[in-house]
Coordinates of C-alpha atoms in Angstrom, one line a residue:
M162 CA -1.4 2.8 -28.3
A163 CA -1.0 0.2 -25.5
K164 CA -2.9 0.9 -22.3
I165 CA -1.7 0.2 -18.8
Y166 CA -4.3 0.1 -16.0
V167 CA -3.3 0.2 -12.3
I168 CA -6.2 -1.2 -10.4
G169 CA -6.5 -1.2 -6.6
I170 CA -7.9 -4.2 -4.9
G171 CA -8.4 -5.4 -1.3
Y172 CA -11.4 -3.8 0.2
K173 CA -14.4 -3.8 -2.2
P174 CA -15.5 -5.7 -5.4
L175 CA -14.4 -4.4 -8.7
D176 CA -16.7 -1.9 -10.3
K177 CA -18.1 -2.5 -13.8
K178 CA -15.2 -0.7 -15.6
G179 CA -12.6 -2.6 -13.5
K180 CA -14.3 -6.0 -14.4
I181 CA -14.3 -5.2 -18.1
I182 CA -10.6 -4.1 -18.1
I183 CA -9.5 -7.2 -16.1
C184 CA -11.3 -9.5 -18.6
R185 CA -9.8 -7.7 -21.6
S186 CA -6.2 -7.6 -20.2
E187 CA -3.6 -9.6 -22.0
F188 CA -1.5 -9.7 -18.8
I189 CA -2.4 -9.1 -15.2
L190 CA 0.6 -8.4 -13.0
S191 CA 0.5 -9.1 -9.3
S192 CA 2.7 -9.5 -6.2
S193 CA 2.4 -12.8 -4.3
R194 CA 0.4 -11.2 -1.5
L195 CA -2.1 -9.5 -3.9
F196 CA -2.4 -12.8 -5.8
K197 CA -3.9 -14.3 -2.7
V198 CA -6.3 -11.4 -2.4
F199 CA -7.3 -11.5 -6.1
E200 CA -8.0 -15.3 -5.8
K201 CA -11.1 -14.3 -3.8
Y202 CA -12.5 -12.1 -6.5
E203 CA -15.2 -13.5 -8.8
E204 CA -13.2 -12.5 -11.9
F205 CA -10.1 -14.6 -10.9
K206 CA -11.2 -17.9 -12.4
K207 CA -11.8 -16.3 -15.8
V208 CA -8.4 -14.7 -16.0
K209 CA -6.1 -16.8 -13.8
E210 CA -4.1 -18.1 -16.8
R211 CA -3.1 -14.5 -17.6
V212 CA -1.9 -13.5 -14.2
R213 CA 1.9 -13.2 -13.8
V214 CA 3.3 -13.0 -10.2
I215 CA 6.2 -10.5 -10.0
D216 CA 7.4 -9.4 -6.6
D217 CA 9.9 -6.9 -7.7
V218 CA 8.7 -3.4 -8.9
D219 CA 11.7 -3.0 -11.2
E220 CA 10.9 -6.3 -12.8
T221 CA 7.3 -5.3 -13.2
I222 CA 8.2 -2.1 -15.0
K223 CA 10.7 -4.0 -17.1
F224 CA 8.0 -6.5 -18.2
I225 CA 5.6 -3.8 -19.1
K226 CA 8.1 -1.9 -21.2
S227 CA 9.2 -5.1 -22.9
Q228 CA 5.6 -6.0 -23.9
I229 CA 5.0 -2.5 -25.2
K230 CA 8.1 -2.7 -27.3
K231 CA 7.6 -6.3 -28.5
Q232 CA 3.9 -6.1 -29.4
K233 CA 3.6 -2.6 -30.8
K234 CA -0.1 -2.9 -31.2
C235 CA -2.9 -0.5 -30.3
G236 CA -5.1 -3.1 -28.5
L237 CA -2.5 -4.2 -25.9
I238 CA -4.0 -3.9 -22.3
I239 CA -1.9 -4.7 -19.2
T240 CA -3.3 -4.5 -15.7
V241 CA -1.1 -4.0 -12.7
L242 CA -2.9 -5.0 -9.4
A243 CA -2.1 -2.7 -6.5
S244 CA -3.1 -2.5 -2.8
G245 CA -5.9 -0.1 -2.1
D246 CA -5.2 3.3 -3.7
P247 CA -2.2 2.9 -6.1
L248 CA -1.4 6.6 -5.8
F249 CA -1.2 6.7 -2.0
F250 CA 2.5 5.6 -1.4
G251 CA 1.8 2.9 -4.0
I252 CA 3.1 1.5 -7.3
G253 CA 0.8 3.9 -9.3
R254 CA 3.4 6.8 -9.1
R255 CA 6.2 4.6 -10.4
V256 CA 4.1 3.2 -13.3
I257 CA 3.1 6.7 -14.4
N258 CA 6.6 8.1 -14.1
E259 CA 8.1 5.2 -16.1
I260 CA 5.4 4.6 -18.7
G261 CA 3.9 8.0 -19.1
K262 CA 0.5 9.6 -18.1
E263 CA -0.8 9.2 -21.7
R264 CA -0.6 5.4 -21.4
V265 CA -1.7 4.9 -17.8
E266 CA -5.1 4.9 -16.1
V267 CA -5.5 4.4 -12.3
I268 CA -8.6 2.8 -10.8
P269 CA -8.3 3.1 -7.0
D270 CA -9.8 1.0 -4.3
L271 CA -10.2 2.4 -0.7
S272 CA -6.8 3.1 0.9
S273 CA -5.6 1.1 3.9
V274 CA -5.3 4.4 5.9
Q275 CA -8.9 5.3 5.0
I276 CA -10.0 1.9 6.3
A277 CA -7.9 2.2 9.4
F278 CA -9.4 5.5 10.4
S279 CA -12.9 4.2 9.9
R280 CA -12.1 1.2 12.2
I281 CA -11.0 3.5 15.1
K282 CA -13.8 6.0 14.3
E283 CA -11.5 9.0 14.0
P284 CA -11.7 11.7 11.2
W285 CA -8.7 11.7 9.0
D286 CA -8.8 15.0 7.2
D287 CA -6.5 16.6 9.7
A288 CA -3.9 13.8 9.9
F289 CA -0.3 13.8 8.7
F290 CA 0.5 10.9 6.4
M291 CA 3.8 9.1 6.1
S292 CA 5.3 5.9 4.9
I293 CA 8.3 4.1 6.4
H294 CA 7.8 1.2 4.1
R295 CA 11.1 0.9 2.3
G296 CA 10.1 -2.0 -0.1
P297 CA 10.3 -5.8 0.1
D298 CA 13.9 -6.1 -1.1
P299 CA 16.6 -5.5 1.6
E300 CA 19.1 -4.8 -1.1
K301 CA 16.9 -2.1 -2.7
R302 CA 15.7 -0.2 0.4
R303 CA 14.2 3.1 -1.0
Y304 CA 14.9 6.5 0.3
L305 CA 12.1 8.2 2.2
K306 CA 11.5 11.8 3.2
Y307 CA 11.0 10.9 6.8
D308 CA 12.6 8.3 9.0
I309 CA 11.2 6.3 11.9
K310 CA 13.2 8.5 14.3
D311 CA 11.3 11.6 13.1
I312 CA 7.9 10.4 14.2
P313 CA 7.8 11.9 17.8
A314 CA 8.7 15.4 16.5
L315 CA 6.1 15.0 13.7
L316 CA 3.5 14.1 16.2
E317 CA 4.3 17.1 18.4
K318 CA 3.7 19.3 15.4
H319 CA 0.7 17.5 13.7
R320 CA -1.0 15.7 16.7
K321 CA -2.3 12.9 14.5
I322 CA -0.2 10.7 12.2
A323 CA -1.0 7.7 9.9
I324 CA 2.0 5.5 9.2
L325 CA 2.5 2.8 6.5
T326 CA 4.9 0.3 8.0
D327 CA 7.0 -2.7 6.8
K328 CA 8.4 -5.7 8.5
K329 CA 11.6 -3.9 9.7
N330 CA 9.9 -0.6 10.5
N331 CA 7.1 -2.2 12.4
P332 CA 4.8 -1.0 15.2
S333 CA 7.1 -2.2 18.0
E334 CA 10.0 -0.2 16.5
I335 CA 7.8 2.9 16.3
A336 CA 6.8 2.3 20.0
K337 CA 10.5 2.0 20.9
V338 CA 11.2 5.4 19.4
F339 CA 8.5 7.0 21.5
V340 CA 9.7 5.3 24.7
S341 CA 13.2 6.7 24.2
S342 CA 12.1 10.1 22.8
P343 CA 13.0 13.4 24.4
F344 CA 9.5 14.8 23.5
K345 CA 7.9 13.8 26.8
K346 CA 5.2 16.5 26.6
V347 CA 3.5 14.4 23.9
Q348 CA 1.6 11.4 25.4
P349 CA 0.8 9.3 22.4
V350 CA -1.9 6.7 21.9
M351 CA -1.1 4.1 19.3
Y352 CA -3.5 2.1 17.2
V353 CA -2.1 -0.8 15.2
C354 CA -4.5 -2.0 12.5
E355 CA -3.4 -5.4 11.3
K356 CA -4.4 -7.2 8.1
L357 CA -7.2 -4.8 7.2
G358 CA -9.8 -6.5 4.9
Y359 CA -8.7 -10.0 5.8
F360 CA -10.8 -12.4 7.9
D361 CA -8.3 -12.2 10.8
E362 CA -8.2 -8.3 10.9
K363 CA -7.3 -7.0 14.3
I364 CA -7.1 -3.5 15.9
T365 CA -4.9 -2.9 19.0
K366 CA -4.9 0.2 21.0
G367 CA -2.2 1.0 23.6
S368 CA 0.6 3.2 24.9
P369 CA 4.0 2.9 23.3
A370 CA 5.2 1.0 26.4
V371 CA 2.5 -1.6 25.8
V372 CA 2.9 -1.8 22.0
L373 CA 6.7 -2.2 22.5
T374 CA 6.1 -5.6 24.1
M375 CA 3.9 -7.0 21.3
S376 CA 4.4 -8.4 17.8
F377 CA 2.1 -7.8 14.9
S378 CA 1.1 -9.4 11.6
S379 CA 1.8 -7.8 8.2
P380 CA 0.5 -5.8 6.5
N381 CA -0.4 -3.2 9.1
V382 CA -1.1 0.5 9.5
V383 CA -0.2 2.5 12.6
I384 CA -2.2 5.6 13.7
V385 CA -0.7 7.7 16.5
L386 CA -2.7 10.3 18.3
S387 CA -1.4 12.9 20.7
G388 CA -3.0 12.0 24.1
D389 CA -2.4 15.4 25.7

């Protein structure tokens, strides 16, 4: 039976098992952004000829299914590179749903949210987690349980929120929602954690009124704390 590994990268070196899997993989599937991250790993030079850059999740799934159907061999190994923890609002869920649990194994890295909380020195076991990242393709914006406009009410209920953003639903847009929100009892403090794990990583702390006037690099994570 073919085996599909979803391996998280971005924050720490691959462990021994991850290194072995990468080196044995017939194909290593990556987005453009993660390709640049993977280039910095010591294993990259050994396997770069087997890396395929696919920026569309649907196309990634289609490629995996086509190789499973075409090759029909027990030894086929395909690795999908993911950001951080693949099962935290990541591609891991989609790969498992489409390919099946019996074929898929997930090897996570640290999640971007875990890194973000460590940077601002706040515990994260009492936070509410949400994603307003609707995918890279404007024509295929995915449906999410919560919208950006729901954030002020969620903060009033949970007091601490971690938010995965995208280029459209960005920190300034989140700040704009707070500035115009009727939930004035909540005085939020925003942390914008940009490019975590990159050399130009940056952490910005401010009120929504301040964050509203700024622009930020992607990828970023926003943490909002109730200031009252």
